[in-house]
Amino acid sequence: MTTFLVLIIIALVINLFLIIKKVNFPKLEKIMRKISFYSLVGIVICIILLLFDFRLKGKYTIPTIGLVFLISTILLYGLTKNSLYKNLSGILTIPIFILGILSPIMEGPIAILYLIAMPFQPSLVKSKINENYSVEIRDDGILPCSESLVITESTFLIFDKQRNLGNNFCVTGIIKIETLVLDKNKVEFLIYHDGQTKRENPYKYEAEIKNVW
């Protein structure tokens, strides 16, 4: 999250410089247009996959696509003189710029920026169960109990089929997950955490997953 925000802030600073200096780099603008467009296509594909509970393999695949789109679009706003591209890139750039200015004095913009970054964040913890299955912890928001448990199945070589088991265990600062049972009817895990909650450590978590796979 911190790395994500730092890179966005750097892109905004460069963007502001480009606007003030009114520089003209047509070749760079063309490159940014292409990168922004193709990364947007990548995001749309990722969203469609997520609707069907599929996710591209690789811890940083989706975060990289999202970050490339945001940075290239922000830079495009400062580079382009074309009114159409300026308006389209401004739909994303201007709100982020406003949120960035308000963040030091208000908590709300920070939360909004966090929500923008959240879909692009990699899993917090990932443990391999066997050759086909893994278990992951994902951050679903800014609430105290926002870390959710997800089981993924390797599918079609480049995808993970995922099943969200929820976050009703309300354990934070998860360090490690150990699988005890995984079958067609239920799963059983030992969840090791930072001990900040009143849950036992490790915490034993069970869930029914009938007709999941």
XYZ file of C-alpha atoms in Angstrom:
213
model
C 0.000 0.000 0.000
C 2.747 2.471 0.950
C 4.745 1.680 -2.199
C 1.610 2.066 -4.296
C 0.818 5.514 -2.881
C 4.438 6.713 -3.152
C 4.561 5.821 -6.852
C 1.245 7.565 -7.474
C 2.473 10.703 -5.663
C 5.664 10.710 -7.763
C 3.564 10.430 -10.933
C 1.369 13.329 -9.768
C 4.425 15.517 -9.073
C 5.850 14.770 -12.542
C 2.421 15.459 -14.022
C 2.245 18.847 -12.282
C 5.706 19.718 -13.627
C 4.638 18.784 -17.170
C 1.547 20.984 -16.920
C 3.418 24.003 -15.500
C 6.294 23.784 -18.009
C 3.904 23.033 -20.881
C 6.382 20.634 -22.421
C 5.756 18.856 -25.688
C 6.904 15.247 -26.099
C 4.707 13.780 -28.873
C 6.557 10.440 -29.004
C 6.345 9.994 -25.239
C 2.667 10.977 -25.325
C 2.004 8.333 -27.983
C 3.762 5.712 -25.856
C 1.734 6.708 -22.762
C -1.508 6.493 -24.770
C -0.714 2.957 -25.848
C 0.400 1.846 -22.389
C -2.681 3.385 -20.768
C -5.025 1.790 -23.311
C -3.559 -1.713 -23.181
C -3.276 -1.707 -19.397
C -6.926 -0.596 -19.227
C -7.832 -3.571 -21.411
C -5.843 -5.738 -19.004
C -7.787 -4.358 -16.025
C -11.120 -4.988 -17.764
C -10.068 -8.586 -18.472
C -9.027 -9.035 -14.826
C -12.378 -7.657 -13.623
C -14.295 -10.021 -15.924
C -12.215 -12.943 -14.648
C -12.891 -11.927 -11.036
C -16.640 -11.947 -11.716
C -16.247 -15.657 -12.433
C -13.880 -16.169 -9.460
C -10.767 -16.452 -11.614
C -7.548 -14.551 -11.044
C -4.339 -14.372 -13.080
C -1.452 -16.250 -11.510
C 1.391 -14.313 -9.958
C 1.343 -12.337 -6.724
C 2.105 -9.054 -8.457
C 0.436 -9.594 -11.860
C -2.775 -7.654 -11.180
C -1.086 -5.010 -8.958
C 1.422 -4.331 -11.762
C -1.293 -3.958 -14.402
C -3.265 -1.586 -12.171
C -0.231 0.496 -11.237
C 0.920 0.777 -14.872
C -2.552 1.977 -15.875
C -2.755 4.602 -13.131
C 0.753 5.997 -13.672
C 0.537 6.059 -17.490
C -2.885 7.764 -17.370
C -1.648 10.378 -14.895
C 1.393 11.123 -17.064
C -0.760 11.231 -20.183
C -2.856 13.995 -18.607
C 0.230 16.200 -18.287
C 1.642 15.336 -21.699
C -1.322 15.463 -24.059
C -2.652 18.556 -25.806
C -5.512 16.618 -27.373
C -8.774 17.654 -25.666
C -10.280 14.153 -25.913
C -7.294 12.445 -24.272
C -7.033 15.265 -21.730
C -10.680 14.828 -20.691
C -10.492 11.029 -20.557
C -7.269 10.931 -18.534
C -8.576 13.774 -16.340
C -11.500 11.603 -15.192
C -8.948 9.600 -13.213
C -6.155 12.116 -12.623
C -8.089 15.100 -11.249
C -9.929 13.191 -8.457
C -6.698 11.469 -7.403
C -4.885 14.823 -7.393
C -7.615 16.381 -5.211
C -7.581 13.410 -2.834
C -3.799 13.668 -2.609
C -3.995 17.349 -1.604
C -6.685 16.711 1.016
C -5.063 13.579 2.491
C -2.663 15.382 4.904
C -5.528 17.320 6.527
C -8.445 14.852 6.309
C -8.821 11.123 6.978
C -11.558 10.534 4.396
C -9.350 10.981 1.288
C -6.797 8.529 2.696
C -9.558 5.926 3.047
C -10.712 6.575 -0.535
C -7.157 6.230 -1.875
C -6.848 3.015 0.113
C -10.037 1.648 -1.460
C -8.742 2.590 -4.920
C -5.498 0.736 -4.246
C -7.087 -2.278 -2.564
C -8.080 -4.294 -5.693
C -4.511 -4.036 -6.944
C -2.828 -5.215 -3.769
C -1.174 -8.651 -3.641
C -2.227 -11.213 -1.056
C -0.898 -10.604 2.454
C -0.028 -14.268 3.034
C 0.001 -17.252 0.687
C 0.601 -20.860 1.708
C 0.748 -23.819 -0.638
C -1.510 -26.711 0.342
C -0.496 -29.142 -2.425
C 0.291 -29.097 -6.158
C -3.196 -27.819 -7.046
C -4.380 -25.765 -4.083
C -3.170 -22.788 -2.069
C -4.654 -20.686 0.705
C -4.321 -16.896 0.772
C -5.128 -14.014 3.086
C -6.435 -10.914 1.333
C -7.113 -7.430 2.642
C -10.750 -6.516 1.898
C -10.951 -3.043 3.415
C -10.157 -0.667 6.251
C -12.314 -2.260 8.956
C -10.588 -4.006 11.911
C -11.604 -7.489 10.718
C -10.997 -7.100 6.996
C -8.570 -9.939 6.302
C -10.353 -12.713 4.417
C -9.390 -16.316 3.737
C -9.330 -17.500 0.117
C -8.671 -20.981 -1.275
C -7.291 -21.037 -4.827
C -7.065 -23.892 -7.313
C -4.546 -23.789 -10.165
C -6.555 -23.844 -13.416
C -5.617 -23.663 -17.124
C -1.939 -23.026 -16.251
C -2.258 -19.212 -15.899
C -5.351 -18.859 -13.679
C -6.311 -19.437 -10.068
C -9.924 -20.411 -9.362
C -10.737 -18.850 -6.008
C -13.234 -19.437 -3.230
C -13.619 -16.772 -0.554
C -14.290 -18.321 2.862
C -14.989 -14.949 4.506
C -13.439 -13.167 7.474
C -15.740 -14.136 10.324
C -12.729 -15.480 12.257
C -11.693 -11.838 12.900
C -7.973 -12.500 13.293
C -5.520 -9.754 12.268
C -1.817 -9.672 11.535
C -1.825 -13.185 10.083
C 1.704 -14.559 9.672
C 1.241 -18.160 8.596
C -1.502 -20.646 7.679
C -1.199 -24.388 8.190
C -3.689 -26.713 6.476
C -5.080 -29.566 8.583
C -7.980 -30.765 6.406
C -9.062 -30.027 2.830
C -11.749 -32.109 1.159
C -14.999 -31.622 -0.767
C -17.002 -30.947 2.373
C -14.836 -28.852 4.675
C -11.518 -27.178 5.347
C -9.575 -26.845 8.575
C -6.677 -24.450 9.153
C -4.369 -23.316 11.913
C -3.956 -19.544 11.597
C -0.873 -18.011 13.211
C -1.240 -14.292 13.942
C 0.332 -11.389 15.839
C -1.676 -12.019 19.010
C -3.312 -8.567 18.981
C -6.815 -10.051 19.196
C -8.169 -12.235 21.992
C -8.196 -15.296 19.757
C -5.983 -18.256 20.600
C -2.692 -18.400 18.706
C -2.641 -20.386 16.489
C -6.366 -20.085 15.865
C -8.150 -23.175 14.533
C -10.575 -22.264 11.758
C -13.099 -24.633 10.166
C -15.525 -24.025 7.293
C -17.876 -26.111 5.160
C -17.266 -25.884 1.422
C -19.810 -28.292 -0.060
C -20.079 -28.158 -3.855
C -17.259 -25.641 -4.151
C -14.951 -27.420 -6.568
